[in-house]
Short mmCIF file of C-alpha atoms in Angstrom, two decimals:
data_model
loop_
_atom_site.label_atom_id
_atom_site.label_comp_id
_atom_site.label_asym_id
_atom_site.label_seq_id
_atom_site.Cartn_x
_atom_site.Cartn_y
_atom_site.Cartn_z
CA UNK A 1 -4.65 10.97 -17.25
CA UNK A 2 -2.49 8.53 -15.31
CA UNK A 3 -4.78 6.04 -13.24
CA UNK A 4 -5.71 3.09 -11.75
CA UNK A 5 -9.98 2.47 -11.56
CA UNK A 6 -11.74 -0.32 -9.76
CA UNK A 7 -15.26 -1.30 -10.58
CA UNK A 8 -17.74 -1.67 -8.16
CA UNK A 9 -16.84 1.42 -5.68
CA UNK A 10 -18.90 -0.17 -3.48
CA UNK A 11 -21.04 -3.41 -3.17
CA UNK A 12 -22.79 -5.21 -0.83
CA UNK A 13 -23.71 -9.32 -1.13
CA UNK A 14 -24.71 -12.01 0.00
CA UNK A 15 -22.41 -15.35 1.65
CA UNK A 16 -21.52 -17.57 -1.51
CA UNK A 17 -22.13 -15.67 -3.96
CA UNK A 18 -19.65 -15.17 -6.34
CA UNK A 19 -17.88 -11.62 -6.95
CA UNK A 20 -15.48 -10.08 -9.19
CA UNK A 21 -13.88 -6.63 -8.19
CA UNK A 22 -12.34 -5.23 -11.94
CA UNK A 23 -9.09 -3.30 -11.84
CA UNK A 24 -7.51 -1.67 -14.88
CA UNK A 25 -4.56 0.84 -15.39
CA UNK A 26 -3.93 2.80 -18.46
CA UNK A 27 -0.07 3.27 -17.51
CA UNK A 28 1.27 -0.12 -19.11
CA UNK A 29 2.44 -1.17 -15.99
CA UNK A 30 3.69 -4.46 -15.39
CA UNK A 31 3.23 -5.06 -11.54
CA UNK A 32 -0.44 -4.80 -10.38
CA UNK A 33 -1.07 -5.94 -6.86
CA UNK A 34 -4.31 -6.10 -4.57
CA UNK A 35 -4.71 -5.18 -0.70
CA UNK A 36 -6.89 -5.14 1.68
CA UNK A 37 -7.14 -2.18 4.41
CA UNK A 38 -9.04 -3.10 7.87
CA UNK A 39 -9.02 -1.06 11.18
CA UNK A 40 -5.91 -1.99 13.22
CA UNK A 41 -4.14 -3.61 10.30
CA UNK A 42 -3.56 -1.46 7.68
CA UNK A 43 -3.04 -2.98 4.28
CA UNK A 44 -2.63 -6.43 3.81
CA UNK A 45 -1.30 -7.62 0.07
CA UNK A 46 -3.33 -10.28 -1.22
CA UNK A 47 -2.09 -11.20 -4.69
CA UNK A 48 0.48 -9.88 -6.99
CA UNK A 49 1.69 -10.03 -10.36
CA UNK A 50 5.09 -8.79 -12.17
CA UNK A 51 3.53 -9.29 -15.48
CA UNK A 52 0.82 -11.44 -18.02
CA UNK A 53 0.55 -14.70 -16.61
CA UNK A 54 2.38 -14.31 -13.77
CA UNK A 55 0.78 -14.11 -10.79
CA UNK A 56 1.88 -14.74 -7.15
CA UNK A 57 0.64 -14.90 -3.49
CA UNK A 58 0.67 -12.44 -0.86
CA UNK A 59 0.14 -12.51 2.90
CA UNK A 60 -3.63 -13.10 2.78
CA UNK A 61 -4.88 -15.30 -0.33
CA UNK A 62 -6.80 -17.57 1.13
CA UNK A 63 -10.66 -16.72 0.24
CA UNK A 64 -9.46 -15.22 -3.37
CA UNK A 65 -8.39 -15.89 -6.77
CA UNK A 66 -6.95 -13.54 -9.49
CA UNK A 67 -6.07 -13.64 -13.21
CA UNK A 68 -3.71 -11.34 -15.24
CA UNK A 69 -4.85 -12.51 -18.84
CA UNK A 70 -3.73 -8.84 -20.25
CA UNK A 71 -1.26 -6.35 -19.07
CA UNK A 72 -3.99 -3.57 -17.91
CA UNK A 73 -5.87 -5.79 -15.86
CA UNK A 74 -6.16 -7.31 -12.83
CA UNK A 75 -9.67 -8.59 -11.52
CA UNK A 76 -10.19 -9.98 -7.86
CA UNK A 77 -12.79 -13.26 -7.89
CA UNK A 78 -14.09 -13.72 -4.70
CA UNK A 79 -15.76 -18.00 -5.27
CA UNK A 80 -17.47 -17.63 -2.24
CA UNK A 81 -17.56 -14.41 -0.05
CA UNK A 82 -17.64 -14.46 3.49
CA UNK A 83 -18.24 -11.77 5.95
CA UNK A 84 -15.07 -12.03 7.00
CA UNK A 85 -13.82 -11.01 3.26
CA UNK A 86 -15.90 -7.67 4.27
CA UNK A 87 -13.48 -4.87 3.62
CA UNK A 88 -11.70 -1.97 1.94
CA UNK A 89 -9.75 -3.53 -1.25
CA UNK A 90 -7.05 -1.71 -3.19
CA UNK A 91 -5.46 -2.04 -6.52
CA UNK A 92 -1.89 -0.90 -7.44
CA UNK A 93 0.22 -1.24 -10.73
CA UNK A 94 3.53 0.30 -11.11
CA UNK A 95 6.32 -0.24 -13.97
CA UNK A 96 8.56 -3.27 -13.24
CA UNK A 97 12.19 -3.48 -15.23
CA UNK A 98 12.96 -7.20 -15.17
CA UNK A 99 12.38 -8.48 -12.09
CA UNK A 100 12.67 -5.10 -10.42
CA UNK A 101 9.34 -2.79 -9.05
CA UNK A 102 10.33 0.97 -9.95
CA UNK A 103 9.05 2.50 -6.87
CA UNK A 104 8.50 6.16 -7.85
CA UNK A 105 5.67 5.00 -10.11
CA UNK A 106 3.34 3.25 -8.31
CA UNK A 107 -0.28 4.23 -7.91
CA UNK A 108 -3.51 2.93 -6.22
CA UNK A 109 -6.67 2.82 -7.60
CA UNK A 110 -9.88 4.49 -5.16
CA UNK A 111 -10.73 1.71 -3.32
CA UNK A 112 -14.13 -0.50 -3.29
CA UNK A 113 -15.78 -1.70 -0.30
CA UNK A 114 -17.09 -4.58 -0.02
CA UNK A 115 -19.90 -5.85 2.47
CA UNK A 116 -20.37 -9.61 2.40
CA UNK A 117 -23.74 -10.32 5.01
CA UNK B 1 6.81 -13.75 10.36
CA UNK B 2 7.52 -10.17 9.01
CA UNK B 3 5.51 -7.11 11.16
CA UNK B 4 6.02 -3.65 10.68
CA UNK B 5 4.63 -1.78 13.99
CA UNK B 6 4.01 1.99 14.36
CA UNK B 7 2.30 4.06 16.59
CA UNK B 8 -1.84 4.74 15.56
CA UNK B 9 -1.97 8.80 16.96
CA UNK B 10 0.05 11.77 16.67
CA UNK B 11 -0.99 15.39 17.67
CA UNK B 12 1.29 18.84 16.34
CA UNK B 13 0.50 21.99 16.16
CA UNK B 14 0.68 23.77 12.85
CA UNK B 15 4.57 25.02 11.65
CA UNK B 16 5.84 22.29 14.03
CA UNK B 17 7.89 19.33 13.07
CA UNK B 18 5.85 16.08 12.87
CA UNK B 19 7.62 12.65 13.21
CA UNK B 20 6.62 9.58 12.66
CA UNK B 21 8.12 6.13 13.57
CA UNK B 22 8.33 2.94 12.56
CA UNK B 23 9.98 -0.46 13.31
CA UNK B 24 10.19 -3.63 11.07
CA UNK B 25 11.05 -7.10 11.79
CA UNK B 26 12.40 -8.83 8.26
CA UNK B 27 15.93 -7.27 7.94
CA UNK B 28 16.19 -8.51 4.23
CA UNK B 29 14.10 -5.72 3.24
CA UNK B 30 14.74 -4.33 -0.04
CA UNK B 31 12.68 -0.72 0.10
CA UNK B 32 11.04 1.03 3.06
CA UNK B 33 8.09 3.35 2.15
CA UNK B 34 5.97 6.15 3.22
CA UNK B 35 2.37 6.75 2.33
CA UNK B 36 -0.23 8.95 2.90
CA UNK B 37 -3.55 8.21 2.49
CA UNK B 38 -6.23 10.89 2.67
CA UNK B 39 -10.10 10.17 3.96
CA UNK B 40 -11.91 8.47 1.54
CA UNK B 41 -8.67 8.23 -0.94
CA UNK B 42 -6.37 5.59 -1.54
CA UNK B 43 -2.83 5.53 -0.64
CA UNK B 44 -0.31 7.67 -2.39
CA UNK B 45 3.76 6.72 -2.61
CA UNK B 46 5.16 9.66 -0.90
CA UNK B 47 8.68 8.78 -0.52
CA UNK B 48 10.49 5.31 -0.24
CA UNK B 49 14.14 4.43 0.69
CA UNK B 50 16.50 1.92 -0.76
CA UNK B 51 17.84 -0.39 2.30
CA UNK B 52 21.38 0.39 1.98
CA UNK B 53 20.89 4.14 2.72
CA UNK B 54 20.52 5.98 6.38
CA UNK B 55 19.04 9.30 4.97
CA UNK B 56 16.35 10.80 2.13
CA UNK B 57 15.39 14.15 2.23
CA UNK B 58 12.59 15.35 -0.41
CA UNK B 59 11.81 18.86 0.49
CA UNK B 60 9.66 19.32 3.90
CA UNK B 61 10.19 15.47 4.21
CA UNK B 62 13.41 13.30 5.96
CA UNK B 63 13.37 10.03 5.68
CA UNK B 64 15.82 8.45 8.24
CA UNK B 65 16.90 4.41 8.52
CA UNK B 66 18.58 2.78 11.45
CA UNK B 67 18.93 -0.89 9.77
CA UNK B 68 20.75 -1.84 13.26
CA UNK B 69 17.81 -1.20 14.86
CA UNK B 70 15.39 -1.46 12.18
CA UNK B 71 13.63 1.97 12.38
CA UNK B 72 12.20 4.26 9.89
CA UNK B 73 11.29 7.37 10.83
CA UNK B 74 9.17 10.51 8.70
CA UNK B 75 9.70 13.69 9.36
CA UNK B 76 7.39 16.35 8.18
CA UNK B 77 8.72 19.83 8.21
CA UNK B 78 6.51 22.88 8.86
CA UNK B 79 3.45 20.91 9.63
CA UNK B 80 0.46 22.08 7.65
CA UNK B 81 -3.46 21.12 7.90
CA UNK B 82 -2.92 19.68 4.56
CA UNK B 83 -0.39 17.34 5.99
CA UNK B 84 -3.35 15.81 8.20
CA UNK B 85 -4.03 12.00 6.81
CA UNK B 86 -2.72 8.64 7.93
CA UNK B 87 0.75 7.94 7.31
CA UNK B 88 1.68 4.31 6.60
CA UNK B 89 5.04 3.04 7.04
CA UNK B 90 5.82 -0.50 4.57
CA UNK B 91 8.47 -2.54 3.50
CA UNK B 92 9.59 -4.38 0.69
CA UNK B 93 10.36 -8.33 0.67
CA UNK B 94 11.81 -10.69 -1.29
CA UNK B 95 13.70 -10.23 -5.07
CA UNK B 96 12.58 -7.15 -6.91
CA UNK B 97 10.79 -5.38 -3.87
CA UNK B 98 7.23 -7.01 -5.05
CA UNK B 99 5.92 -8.55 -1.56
CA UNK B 100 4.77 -5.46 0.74
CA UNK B 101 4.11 -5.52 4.39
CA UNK B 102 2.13 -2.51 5.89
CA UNK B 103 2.17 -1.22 9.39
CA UNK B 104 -1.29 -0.15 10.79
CA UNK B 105 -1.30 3.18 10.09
CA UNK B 106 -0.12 6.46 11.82
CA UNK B 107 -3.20 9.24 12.12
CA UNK B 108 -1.64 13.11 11.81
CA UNK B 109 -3.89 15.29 13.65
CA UNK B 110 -2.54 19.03 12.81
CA UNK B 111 -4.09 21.48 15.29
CA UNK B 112 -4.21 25.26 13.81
#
């Protein structure tokens, strides 16, 4: 089956202590991307990346780090959480040809929430 | 910087039309896009436009662009209870459609 999963579903910390939020897709997709939903804002992208290696920012990066070291994942490191990092994160992959996103195949992964006190 | 506004509420009744607006700010956009996202789900593609087109239409749903004016609008056919969710309208920056900017989210209440 066609997905994208995210490991923890949920998770609650502590400020400064460091965090990783897993995201893998079984699809071979190139493009993988991470949001972040909040009330009033809807999604905000945080990081991208077309393919291995290549990674890029998106509106909101500050706070965040990623690394695409293999084409099925995409992990979120959070250095040093702060409650204002406390939200709803997504994951999405779809195929990319070249330097083009093929829409019609994107999916998101569940969502994990995060709770930084 | 790029915004993409749309309304937060919208009430129908079941078998009525439901439409939803949208307007966007960066008029480079490569795609507009429709989502829905169901409680406690994540989002799911439900249609997306190329810029260069006015019209979509993928069976109960009509997508319709005004670039002049930069509005998207969705337009659900036959409303069902299914349909209830929040819609989100997005669009597509830069080379290659990778950078995404989301509106806040439409909520579909469908009355029976």
């Amino acid at each position: 089956e066609a997905q994208v999963t995210q490991n923890p579903r949920y998770l609650i910390t502590v400020t400064g202590k460091k965090l990783t939020v897993t995201c893998s897709q079984n699809m071979n997709h190139e493009y993988m991307s991470w949001y972040r939903q909040d009330p009033g804002l809807g999604l905000r992208q945080i990081y991208y990346s077309m393919n291995v290696e290549v990674t890029d920012k998106g509106d909101v990066p500050e706070g965040y780090k990623v690394s695409r070291k293999e084409k099925r994942n995409f992990p979120l490191i959070l250095e040093s959480p702060s409650p204002n990092q406390t939200s709803l994160y997504f994951c999405a992959s779809s195929f990319a040809s070249g330097r083009v996103m093929i829409q019609e195949t994107q999916y998101f992964g569940p969502g994990t929430r995060l709770l930084v006190l | 910087g790029e915004d993409v506004e749309q309304s937060l509420f919208l009430s129908v009744r079941e078998g009525d039309s439901s439409v939803i607006n949208c307007t966007y700010t960066d008029s480079s956009s490569t795609y507009l896009y429709w989502y829905k996202q169901e409680p406690g789900a994540g989002l799911q593609l439900l249609t997306y436009i190329f810029s260069n087109m006015d019209m979509k239409q993928d069976q109960r749903l009509t997508v319709l662009l005004n670039k002049k004016d930069k509005h998207l609008s969705l337009r659900i056919a036959d409303t069902q209870t299914g349909d209830s969710a929040i819609y989100f309208c997005a669009e597509s920056t830069g080379t290659g459609g990778f950078k995404t900017i989301f509106g806040a989210g439409t909520r579909l209440f469908v009355k029976a």
